[in-house]
Coordinates of C-alpha atoms and ligand atoms in Angstrom, one line a residue:
X68 CA 0.0 0.0 0.0
X69 CA 1.3 3.5 -0.7
X70 CA 0.3 6.8 0.8
X71 CA -2.1 8.9 -1.3
X72 CA -0.5 11.1 -4.0
X73 CA 1.0 14.0 -2.1
X74 CA -0.8 17.0 -3.8
X75 CA 0.4 20.1 -2.0
X76 CA -3.0 20.8 -0.6
X77 CA -3.4 17.5 1.2
X78 CA -1.0 18.2 4.0
X79 CA -1.4 22.0 3.9
X80 CA -2.7 23.6 7.1
X81 CA -5.3 26.2 6.1
X82 CA -6.6 29.2 7.9
X83 CA -9.8 31.0 7.0
X84 CA -9.9 34.8 7.1
X85 CA -13.2 36.6 7.3
X86 CA -12.1 40.0 6.2
X87 CA -14.6 42.3 7.9
X88 CA -13.7 41.0 11.3
X89 CA -10.1 40.1 11.1
X90 CA -7.9 43.2 11.4
X91 CA -8.7 46.8 10.7
X92 CA -5.7 48.9 9.6
X93 CA -7.2 52.3 9.1
X94 CA -9.6 52.8 12.0
X95 CA -12.9 52.7 10.0
X96 CA -14.1 49.8 12.1
X97 CA -13.9 47.3 9.3
X98 CA -11.2 44.7 8.8
X99 CA -9.2 45.1 5.6
X100 CA -6.5 43.6 3.3
X101 CA -3.7 45.7 4.7
X102 CA -4.7 44.4 8.1
X103 CA -4.4 40.9 6.8
X104 CA -1.0 41.6 5.4
X105 CA 0.2 43.0 8.7
X106 CA -0.5 39.6 10.4
X107 CA 1.1 37.3 7.9
X108 CA 4.1 36.8 10.1
X109 CA 1.8 35.7 12.9
X110 CA 0.1 33.1 10.7
X111 CA 3.4 31.9 9.4
X112 CA 4.7 31.5 12.9
X113 CA 1.5 29.5 13.8
X114 CA 2.4 27.1 11.1
X115 CA -0.3 28.1 8.5
X116 CA 0.5 27.2 4.9
X117 CA -2.6 28.2 3.1
X118 CA -4.9 31.2 3.6
X119 CA -8.6 31.0 2.5
X120 CA -9.9 34.5 2.2
X121 CA -13.7 34.8 2.3
X122 CA -15.2 37.2 -0.2
X123 CA -13.4 40.5 -0.5
X124 CA -15.0 41.3 -3.9
X125 CA -17.1 44.4 -4.8
X126 CA -20.4 43.8 -3.1
X127 CA -23.4 45.7 -1.6
X128 CA -23.0 43.4 1.4
X129 CA -26.5 42.0 1.6
X130 CA -24.9 38.7 2.6
X131 CA -21.5 39.8 3.8
X132 CA -19.9 39.7 0.4
X133 CA -21.5 36.5 -0.9
X134 CA -23.5 38.8 -3.1
X135 CA -20.8 39.9 -5.6
X136 CA -21.4 42.9 -7.9
X137 CA -18.0 42.6 -9.7
X138 CA -15.7 39.6 -9.5
X139 CA -12.8 41.7 -10.8
X140 CA -12.9 44.4 -8.2
X141 CA -12.6 44.8 -4.4
X142 CA -15.1 46.0 -1.8
X143 CA -13.6 49.5 -1.2
X144 CA -13.5 49.3 2.6
X145 CA -11.4 46.1 2.3
X146 CA -8.9 47.8 0.0
X147 CA -7.9 47.8 -3.7
X148 CA -6.8 45.4 -6.4
X149 CA -3.2 46.6 -5.7
X150 CA -3.7 45.5 -2.1
X151 CA -4.7 42.1 -3.3
X152 CA -1.7 41.9 -5.6
X153 CA 0.5 42.7 -2.6
X154 CA -1.3 40.1 -0.5
X155 CA -0.7 37.4 -3.1
X156 CA 2.9 38.4 -3.5
X157 CA 3.6 38.5 0.2
X158 CA 1.9 35.2 0.9
X159 CA 4.0 33.6 -1.8
X160 CA 7.1 35.4 -0.6
X161 CA 6.6 33.8 2.8
X162 CA 6.0 30.3 1.3
X163 CA 2.2 30.4 1.9
X164 CA -0.6 29.8 -0.6
X165 CA -3.7 31.8 -1.0
X166 CA -7.2 30.7 -2.0
X167 CA -10.3 32.8 -2.6
X168 CA -14.0 32.2 -2.3
X169 CA -15.6 31.4 -5.6
X170 CA -19.3 32.5 -5.4
X171 CA -20.8 31.6 -8.8
X172 CA -24.2 30.1 -8.0
X173 CA -25.5 33.6 -7.9
X174 CA -24.3 37.2 -8.2
X175 CA -25.5 40.4 -6.5
X176 CA -28.6 42.0 -8.1
X177 CA -26.2 44.9 -8.6
X178 CA -23.9 42.9 -10.9
X179 CA -24.0 44.5 -14.4
X180 CA -25.2 41.1 -15.8
X181 CA -28.3 41.2 -13.7
X182 CA -28.9 45.0 -14.0
X183 CA -29.1 44.3 -17.8
X184 CA -30.9 41.0 -17.5
X185 CA -33.9 42.5 -15.6
X186 CA -34.5 45.2 -18.1
X187 CA -36.5 43.2 -20.7
X188 CA -36.8 39.7 -22.2
X189 CA -34.6 40.4 -25.3
X190 CA -31.4 42.0 -24.1
X191 CA -28.0 40.3 -24.4
X192 CA -28.2 39.1 -20.7
X193 CA -31.9 38.3 -20.8
X194 CA -31.3 34.6 -20.1
X195 CA -28.2 34.8 -17.9
X196 CA -30.5 34.4 -14.8
X197 CA -33.4 32.1 -14.2
X198 CA -36.6 33.8 -15.3
X199 CA -40.1 32.2 -15.2
X200 CA -43.6 33.5 -15.8
X201 CA -45.9 33.9 -12.9
X202 CA -48.3 31.1 -12.1
X203 CA -51.9 32.2 -12.1
X204 CA -54.0 30.4 -9.4
X205 CA -57.7 31.4 -9.0
X206 CA -57.0 34.5 -11.1
X207 CA -54.2 35.5 -8.8
X208 CA -50.6 35.9 -9.7
X209 CA -48.1 33.7 -7.8
X210 CA -44.5 32.7 -8.0
X211 CA -43.7 30.0 -10.5
X212 CA -43.4 27.3 -7.8
X213 CA -43.4 26.8 -4.0
X214 CA -39.7 26.6 -3.5
X215 CA -38.4 28.1 -0.2
X216 CA -35.2 30.2 -0.2
X217 CA -32.4 29.1 2.2
X218 CA -32.8 32.1 4.4
X219 CA -36.6 31.9 4.4
X220 CA -39.5 33.1 2.2
X221 CA -40.1 32.4 -1.5
X222 CA -37.2 31.6 -3.7
X223 CA -38.7 33.8 -6.4
X224 CA -38.8 37.6 -6.8
X225 CA -41.1 39.5 -9.2
X226 CA -39.8 42.1 -11.6
X227 CA -42.3 44.4 -13.2
X228 CA -40.2 45.3 -16.3
X229 CA -40.3 41.7 -17.4
X230 CA -43.5 40.7 -15.8
X231 CA -41.6 37.7 -14.6
X232 CA -40.0 36.2 -11.5
X233 CA -36.3 35.3 -11.1
X234 CA -34.9 32.5 -8.9
X235 CA -32.8 33.3 -5.8
X236 CA -31.9 30.3 -3.6
X237 CA -30.6 32.8 -1.0
X238 CA -31.8 36.4 -0.4
X239 CA -33.6 38.3 -3.2
X240 CA -30.5 40.4 -3.8
X241 CA -28.7 37.1 -4.8
X242 CA -30.2 36.1 -8.2
X243 CA -29.1 32.6 -9.3
X244 CA -27.1 32.5 -12.5
X245 CA -28.3 30.4 -15.4
X246 CA -25.6 27.8 -15.8
X247 CA -27.5 26.1 -18.6
X248 CA -26.4 28.8 -21.0
X249 CA -22.9 28.2 -22.4
X250 CA -22.3 31.9 -22.8
X251 CA -23.0 32.5 -19.2
X252 CA -20.7 29.7 -18.0
X253 CA -17.9 31.1 -20.2
X254 CA -18.3 34.6 -18.7
X255 CA -18.3 33.1 -15.2
X256 CA -15.1 31.2 -15.9
X257 CA -13.4 34.2 -17.4
X258 CA -14.4 36.8 -14.8
X259 CA -14.6 34.9 -11.5
X260 CA -12.0 32.1 -12.0
X261 CA -9.5 32.9 -14.7
X262 CA -9.1 36.5 -13.7
X263 CA -7.8 35.5 -10.3
X264 CA -5.8 32.4 -11.3
X265 CA -3.9 34.7 -13.7
X266 CA -3.1 36.9 -10.7
X267 CA -1.4 33.9 -9.2
X268 CA -3.8 32.6 -6.5
X269 CA -3.6 28.9 -5.7
X270 CA -7.2 27.8 -5.7
X271 CA -10.7 28.4 -4.5
X272 CA -13.1 27.5 -1.7
X273 CA -16.2 26.9 -3.8
X274 CA -19.4 28.4 -2.3
X275 CA -22.6 26.3 -2.5
X276 CA -20.7 24.0 -4.7
X277 CA -23.5 21.6 -5.6
X278 CA -26.3 24.0 -6.5
X279 CA -25.7 25.2 -10.0
X280 CA -27.7 22.6 -11.9
X281 CA -31.4 22.8 -11.2
X282 CA -34.4 20.7 -12.1
X283 CA -35.2 22.8 -15.2
X284 CA -38.8 21.9 -15.1
X285 CA -39.1 23.8 -11.8
X286 CA -41.8 21.6 -10.4
X287 CA -43.5 22.3 -7.0
X288 CA -41.6 20.7 -4.1
X289 CA -43.5 18.0 -2.2
X290 CA -45.2 19.3 0.9
X291 CA -42.9 18.5 3.8
X292 CA -43.8 21.5 5.9
X293 CA -47.6 21.2 6.0
X294 CA -49.6 24.4 6.1
X295 CA -46.7 26.5 4.9
X296 CA -46.7 28.6 1.7
X297 CA -43.2 27.7 0.8
X298 CA -41.5 24.3 0.9
X299 CA -38.0 23.1 1.2
X300 CA -36.9 22.1 -2.3
X301 CA -33.4 20.8 -1.9
X302 CA -34.3 17.7 -4.0
X303 CA -34.8 19.9 -7.0
X304 CA -31.5 21.8 -6.9
X305 CA -28.9 19.8 -4.9
X306 CA -26.5 17.8 -7.0
X307 CA -28.5 18.4 -10.2
X308 CA -28.0 16.5 -13.4
X309 CA -25.3 18.6 -15.0
X310 CA -23.1 19.4 -12.0
X311 CA -20.4 16.9 -12.8
X312 CA -20.2 17.9 -16.5
X313 CA -19.7 21.5 -15.6
X314 CA -17.1 20.9 -13.0
X315 CA -15.1 18.8 -15.5
X316 CA -15.5 21.6 -18.0
X317 CA -14.0 24.1 -15.5
X318 CA -11.1 21.7 -14.7
X319 CA -10.3 21.1 -18.4
X320 CA -10.9 24.5 -19.8
X321 CA -9.6 26.7 -17.1
X322 CA -7.8 25.1 -14.1
X323 CA -5.6 22.8 -16.1
X324 CA -3.8 25.9 -17.5
X325 CA -2.6 26.6 -14.0
X326 CA -1.3 23.3 -12.5
X327 CA -2.5 21.7 -9.3
X328 CA -5.3 24.2 -8.3
X329 CA -7.0 23.5 -5.0
X330 CA -10.8 23.4 -5.4
X331 CA -12.4 22.8 -2.0
X332 CA -16.2 22.7 -2.4
X333 CA -18.9 23.5 0.1
X334 CA -21.1 20.5 -0.2
X335 CA -24.3 20.5 1.9
X336 CA -26.5 17.5 2.5
X337 CA -24.9 15.0 0.2
X338 CA -24.7 11.3 0.8
X339 CA -21.4 9.3 0.5
X340 CA -21.8 7.9 -3.1
X341 CA -22.6 11.3 -4.5
X342 CA -19.8 13.0 -2.5
X343 CA -17.4 10.5 -3.9
X344 CA -18.4 11.4 -7.5
X345 CA -17.1 15.0 -6.7
X346 CA -13.9 14.1 -4.8
X347 CA -12.6 11.0 -6.4
X348 CA -9.1 11.8 -7.6
X349 CA -9.9 10.3 -10.9
X350 CA -12.9 12.5 -11.6
X351 CA -10.8 15.7 -10.9
X352 CA -13.8 17.8 -10.0
X353 CA -13.3 19.0 -6.4
X354 CA -10.0 18.3 -4.6
X355 CA -12.0 17.8 -1.4
X356 CA -15.2 19.1 0.1
X357 CA -16.6 20.5 3.3
X358 CA -19.4 18.1 4.1
X359 CA -22.0 19.2 6.6
X360 CA -22.5 16.1 8.8
X361 CA -20.7 17.5 11.8
X362 CA -21.6 21.2 11.6
X363 CA -25.3 20.4 11.1
X364 CA -25.6 18.0 14.0
X365 CA -29.1 18.5 15.6
X366 CA -30.5 20.4 12.6
X367 CA -33.4 18.9 10.6
X368 CA -32.2 20.3 7.3
X369 CA -35.5 21.9 6.4
X370 CA -33.8 25.2 5.5
X371 CA -35.2 28.6 6.0
X372 CA -35.5 30.1 9.4
X373 CA -33.5 27.2 11.0
X374 CA -31.7 29.4 13.5
X375 CA -34.6 29.8 15.9
X376 CA -34.3 26.1 16.9
X377 CA -32.0 25.3 19.8
X378 CA -29.6 22.6 18.7
X379 CA -28.5 19.6 20.8
X380 CA -26.6 16.5 19.8
X381 CA -24.9 13.7 21.7
X382 CA -21.3 12.7 21.7
X383 CA -22.1 9.4 19.9
X384 CA -23.7 11.4 17.1
X385 CA -20.6 13.6 16.9
X386 CA -18.3 10.6 16.7
X387 CA -20.5 9.0 14.0
X388 CA -20.5 12.2 11.9
X389 CA -16.7 12.4 12.1
X390 CA -16.3 8.7 11.3
X391 CA -18.6 9.1 8.3
X392 CA -16.3 11.7 6.8
X393 CA -13.1 9.8 7.7
X394 CA -14.6 6.6 6.1
X395 CA -14.9 8.4 2.8
X396 CA -11.2 7.4 2.3
X397 CA -11.8 3.6 2.8
X398 CA -11.4 1.8 -0.5
X399 CA -11.5 5.0 -2.5
X400 CA -9.2 7.5 -4.1
X401 CA -11.0 10.4 -2.5
X402 CA -9.7 13.1 -0.1
X403 CA -11.4 14.8 2.8
X404 CA -11.3 18.0 4.9
X405 CA -11.0 18.4 8.6
X406 CA -12.8 21.4 10.2
X407 CA -15.2 22.3 13.0
X408 CA -15.7 26.0 12.3
X409 CA -16.3 28.5 9.5
X410 CA -18.1 31.8 9.1
X411 CA -21.5 30.0 8.9
X412 CA -21.3 28.3 12.3
X413 CA -21.3 28.9 16.0
X414 CA -17.9 28.5 17.7
X415 CA -16.7 24.9 18.1
X416 CA -15.9 25.3 21.8
X417 CA -19.4 26.4 22.6
X418 CA -21.1 24.0 20.2
X419 CA -19.1 20.8 20.5
X420 CA -17.2 21.1 23.8
X421 CA -17.6 23.6 26.6
X422 CA -17.1 27.4 27.0
X423 CA -17.3 27.3 30.8
X424 CA -14.6 29.4 32.3
X425 CA -13.0 26.6 34.3
X426 CA -12.7 24.2 31.4
X427 CA -12.5 26.3 28.3
X428 CA -8.8 26.3 27.7
X429 CA -8.5 22.5 28.3
X430 CA -11.4 21.9 25.9
X431 CA -9.9 24.2 23.2
X432 CA -6.7 22.2 23.4
X433 CA -8.6 18.9 23.3
X434 CA -10.4 20.0 20.1
X435 CA -7.0 21.0 18.7
X436 CA -5.8 17.4 19.3
X437 CA -8.9 16.0 17.7
X438 CA -8.6 18.1 14.6
X439 CA -4.8 17.7 14.2
X440 CA -5.1 13.9 14.5
X441 CA -7.8 13.5 11.8
X442 CA -7.0 12.6 8.2
X443 CA -7.6 15.2 5.5
X444 CA -6.8 18.8 4.7
X445 CA -7.1 20.8 8.0
X446 CA -9.0 24.1 8.0
X447 CA -8.8 26.4 11.1
X448 CA -11.1 29.5 11.3
X449 CA -9.8 32.8 12.6
X450 CA -9.8 33.0 16.4
X451 CA -10.1 29.3 16.8
X452 CA -6.4 29.1 17.5
X453 CA -7.0 31.2 20.7
X454 CA -10.2 29.5 21.7
X455 CA -12.8 32.2 20.9
X456 CA -16.3 31.2 21.9
X457 CA -19.9 32.3 21.3
X458 CA -21.2 35.6 22.3
X459 CA -22.9 35.8 25.7
X460 CA -26.5 34.8 26.2
X461 CA -27.6 38.3 27.3
X462 CA -27.0 39.9 23.9
X463 CA -30.2 41.1 22.2
X464 CA -31.2 41.0 18.6
X465 CA -30.0 44.5 18.1
X466 CA -26.4 43.2 18.2
X467 CA -27.0 40.8 15.3
X468 CA -26.0 41.7 11.8
X469 CA -26.3 38.3 10.0
X470 CA -29.2 38.2 7.5
X471 CA -29.9 34.5 8.2
X472 CA -30.3 35.1 11.9
X473 CA -32.3 38.3 11.4
X474 CA -34.7 36.6 9.0
X475 CA -35.1 33.7 11.4
X476 CA -35.9 36.0 14.3
X477 CA -38.4 38.0 12.3
X478 CA -40.0 34.8 11.1
X479 CA -40.6 33.7 14.7
X480 CA -41.8 37.2 15.5
X481 CA -44.4 37.0 12.8
X482 CA -45.5 33.5 13.4
X483 CA -46.0 34.0 17.1
X484 CA -47.2 37.6 17.1
X485 CA -44.1 38.9 18.8
X486 CA -44.7 36.5 21.8
X487 CA -41.9 37.2 24.3
X488 CA -41.1 33.7 25.2
X489 CA -40.9 32.7 21.6
X490 CA -38.5 35.6 20.9
X491 CA -36.4 34.5 23.9
X492 CA -36.2 31.0 22.4
X493 CA -35.3 32.4 19.0
X494 CA -32.5 34.4 20.6
X495 CA -31.3 31.3 22.4
X496 CA -31.0 29.5 19.0
X497 CA -29.1 32.4 17.5
X498 CA -26.7 32.4 20.5
X499 CA -26.1 28.7 20.0
X500 CA -25.6 28.5 16.2
X501 CA -26.1 31.9 14.7
X502 CA -23.5 32.9 12.2
X503 CA -22.4 36.1 13.9
X504 CA -20.8 34.0 16.6
X505 CA -18.0 33.4 14.2
X506 CA -18.1 36.9 12.7
X507 CA -17.2 38.9 15.8
X508 CA -13.9 40.8 15.7
X509 CA -10.7 38.8 16.4
X510 CA -9.2 39.4 19.8
X511 CA -5.7 40.6 19.1
X512 CA -5.0 42.1 22.6
X513 CA -6.6 43.4 25.7
X514 CA -6.8 47.0 24.6
X515 CA -10.2 48.6 23.7
X516 CA -12.0 46.7 21.0
X517 CA -9.6 43.9 21.4
X518 CA -7.0 45.6 19.3
X519 CA -9.2 44.9 16.2
X520 CA -9.8 48.5 15.4
X521 CA -9.0 52.0 16.8
X522 CA -12.4 53.1 15.5
X523 CA -15.8 51.9 16.2
X524 CA -16.3 48.3 15.2
X525 CA -19.0 47.4 12.6
X526 CA -20.2 44.6 15.0
X527 CA -20.0 44.4 18.7
X528 CA -16.8 43.0 20.2
X529 CA -17.2 40.0 22.5
X530 CA -17.5 41.1 26.1
X531 CA -14.7 38.8 27.3
X532 CA -11.9 39.5 24.9
X533 CA -9.6 40.3 27.9
X534 CA -9.8 36.6 28.9
X535 CA -8.9 35.3 25.5
X536 CA -6.6 37.3 23.2
X537 CA -3.6 36.8 21.0
X538 CA -1.2 39.1 22.8
X539 CA -1.7 37.5 26.2
X540 CA -1.6 34.0 24.8
X541 CA 1.7 34.8 23.0
X542 CA 3.2 35.5 26.4
X543 CA 1.9 32.4 28.1
X544 CA 3.6 29.1 27.1
X545 CA 0.6 27.1 28.4
X546 CA -1.9 29.0 26.3
X547 CA -4.3 27.6 23.7
X548 CA -2.4 29.5 21.0
X549 CA 0.9 27.8 21.9
X550 CA -0.8 24.5 22.1
X551 CA -2.2 24.9 18.6
X552 CA 1.2 25.8 17.3
X553 CA 2.7 22.7 18.9
X554 CA -0.1 20.5 17.5
X555 CA 0.3 21.9 13.9
X556 CA 4.0 21.2 14.1
X557 CA 3.4 17.7 15.4
X558 CA 0.9 17.1 12.6
X559 CA 3.6 18.0 10.1
X560 CA 6.3 16.0 11.8
X561 CA 4.1 12.9 11.7
X562 CA 2.2 13.7 8.5
X563 CA 2.1 10.1 7.3
X564 CA 0.1 9.1 10.4
X565 CA -1.7 12.3 11.3
X566 CA -2.5 13.7 7.9
X567 CA -2.6 10.5 5.8
X568 CA -3.4 7.8 8.3
X569 CA -6.0 5.2 7.3
X570 CA -8.4 2.8 9.1
X571 CA -10.0 5.3 11.4
X572 CA -11.7 3.4 14.1
X573 CA -13.8 4.5 17.1
X574 CA -13.5 2.3 20.2
X575 CA -16.3 3.7 22.3
X576 CA -19.1 4.6 19.9
X577 CA -21.8 4.8 22.6
X578 CA -19.8 6.5 25.4
X579 CA -21.3 9.9 26.1
X580 CA -18.1 11.3 27.7
X581 CA -15.0 10.0 26.0
X582 CA -14.0 9.7 22.4
X583 CA -11.3 7.1 21.7
X584 CA -10.0 6.4 18.2
X585 CA -7.1 4.8 16.4
X586 CA -5.6 5.2 13.0
X587 CA -2.9 3.4 11.1
X588 CA 0.1 4.5 9.2
X589 CA -0.4 3.7 5.5
X590 CA 2.7 1.6 5.2
X591 CA 4.6 0.9 8.5
X592 CA 1.9 -0.5 10.7
X593 CA 2.4 2.2 13.3
X594 CA -0.8 3.3 15.0
X595 CA -2.1 6.4 16.5
X596 CA -4.3 6.1 19.6
X597 CA -6.2 9.2 20.7
X598 CA -8.2 9.8 23.9
X599 CA -10.5 12.8 24.2
X600 CA -12.5 13.7 27.2
X601 CA -15.8 15.6 26.7
X602 CA -16.6 15.6 30.4
X603 CA -16.4 17.9 33.4
X604 CA -15.5 14.8 35.5
X605 CA -12.6 12.4 35.7
X606 CA -13.1 9.6 33.2
X607 CA -11.6 6.1 32.8
X608 CA -9.8 5.1 29.6
X609 CA -11.1 2.6 27.1
X610 CA -8.1 0.8 25.8
X611 CA -8.7 -1.4 22.8
X612 CA -7.7 -4.9 24.1
X613 CA -4.9 -5.2 21.6
X614 CA -3.2 -2.1 22.9
X615 CA -3.1 -3.1 26.5
X616 CA 0.5 -4.3 26.6
X617 CA 1.9 -2.6 23.6
X618 CA 4.6 -0.1 24.0
X619 CA 3.2 3.4 23.9
X620 CA 5.0 6.6 23.2
X621 CA 3.1 9.6 24.4
X622 CA 3.0 12.0 21.4
X623 CA 1.1 14.8 23.0
X624 CA -1.0 15.6 26.0
X625 CA -3.0 18.6 27.2
X626 CA -2.1 18.1 30.8
X627 CA 1.2 18.6 32.7
X628 CA 1.3 14.9 33.6
X629 CA -0.8 12.1 32.3
X630 CA -2.4 9.9 34.9
X631 CA -4.4 6.6 35.0
X632 CA -7.6 8.5 34.2
X633 CA -8.5 11.3 31.9
X634 CA -8.8 14.7 33.6
X635 CA -11.8 16.8 32.6
X636 CA -11.6 17.7 28.9
X637 CA -8.1 16.2 28.6
X638 CA -6.7 14.9 25.4
X639 CA -3.7 12.7 24.7
X640 CA -2.3 10.8 21.8
X641 CA 0.0 7.8 21.8
X642 CA 2.1 6.4 19.0
X643 CA 2.2 2.6 18.9
X644 CA 5.1 1.4 16.9
X645 CA 4.3 -1.2 14.3
X646 CA 6.1 -4.1 16.0
X647 CA 4.6 -3.3 19.4
X648 CA 1.0 -3.8 18.3
X649 CA -0.2 -7.2 19.1
X650 CA -2.9 -8.8 17.2
X651 CA -4.1 -5.6 15.6
Ligands
LIG746 C1 -22.6 29.7 1.5 C2 -21.8 30.6 2.4 C3 -22.7 31.5 3.2 C4 -23.6 32.3 2.2 C5 -24.2 31.4 1.2 C6 -24.8 32.1 0.0 O1 -23.3 28.8 2.3 O2 -20.9 29.9 3.2 O3 -22.1 32.3 4.0 O4 -24.5 33.0 2.9 O5 -23.4 30.4 0.7 O6 -23.7 32.5 -0.8
LIG747 CA1 -10.5 49.2 7.7

């Protein structure tokens, strides 16, 4: 057996930057590209090899830049094209790669293509978006079908000039592009992809990477939310019939001109066989994908207004979701990602571990061990390396900026006539999983506004930044930040086992407090044994029987001295040398 082909991106440690909240260089309260450039030495020192920059393109910011009005320009508060050139150059100069977000399921309604398209039915861009006639029911005009948009409401918006509706799977200001039209695809490739590859970037994180191909008959979705006007319609636009054809077209016509371009797709709600079609090395569609099994734990996938639910899951479900992803490698030529956070999720500490004061740092280190010991390309989200956690429960809706959370809140308000208890419940859901949790300014130090800005921040800074910030953690050798740095280095040192290990196996599937797993080196027979505590109490260890007498080398531990039992939220990993493993 040989280790998988070592594409550069497989073992690369990636770090996601959300520009608005990362680092403000000019005091306008908004993070920017010069701010990013000023922190490159920090990222390099941490061990980061690839930066994923979330949308920095020209945009009216209806969905924080995922509504792009010009792929070839920059949102002025973030900087200029010259700043981007400098960022690319500096990253490369320091031996780091840079990938951008590729948002091509939709544009902004302010994109020139859409501005033209909406004018009439005959202009050059008339068919570049998805236009349909109204449906007339009982003499009344209605949208063409009952599809629900991801952030709630109908997925169709009426435009008088054309007396037609256009499709938007997200907010109305994000019209879906018509990928069926060859001319539109070519324009997308040229403007959104080629323009940036030519500038030297190393790849893309592909937004909503399985939505471009729709059921072109646009039928009504089956009623799965009885009594509601709009219905979840994933079935009709997820993994549609032409997705794979178009992705191969992109690879062959564009990417192949630039070498080994990383394409990491965001792939919601897709089962194993279908995922494999995208990520098999042979298919050359996506390099790897972010699947949603872990981050959607506890969600019923109905879409639209989901954030007013409070989410709970069990540790066994968490283990199963991770195992599902790791198992994608078994018997395939596929590759996977490792992540617990991004800009669409609550913070992993609050969601999957604990953010209680007394255990928080331990838990953050434990999650670092988990992530750095899993097979796949590792993605860390800004602030995760210092253990940032969700905003406090007492924050009110007035602090929230995210359109998804706001829509969800207003939906609850409307449905329940502004009932106070319902609104409290909605706020609780937003505090648990709302997207703004990840979008609060990064805590650089303990000075006002956490050193993020000298001005007034566009979104409230977390109340407790003095407890958790980069500057203080840099001074403390026992900090979460130092631990992450150590873990990233360890992952590189033992890449064969930690990044490329195979045969992931969970030894305590049903245990509610401890997560124990092993992995194998692809060739030597060495094994990795990892113990993770998800408990406020001391817990006993589950040794797989074949490990009992084997010689174990302690690779890493989150406590000063490992004992017979696991301390609360402790993590440790052992290396079992090939020869020492009996009967495995
Ligand atoms: C993806 C992005 C999310 C955005 C949506 C629409 O899910 O991650 O932030 O709102 O696409 O572009
Ligand atoms: Ca700024």
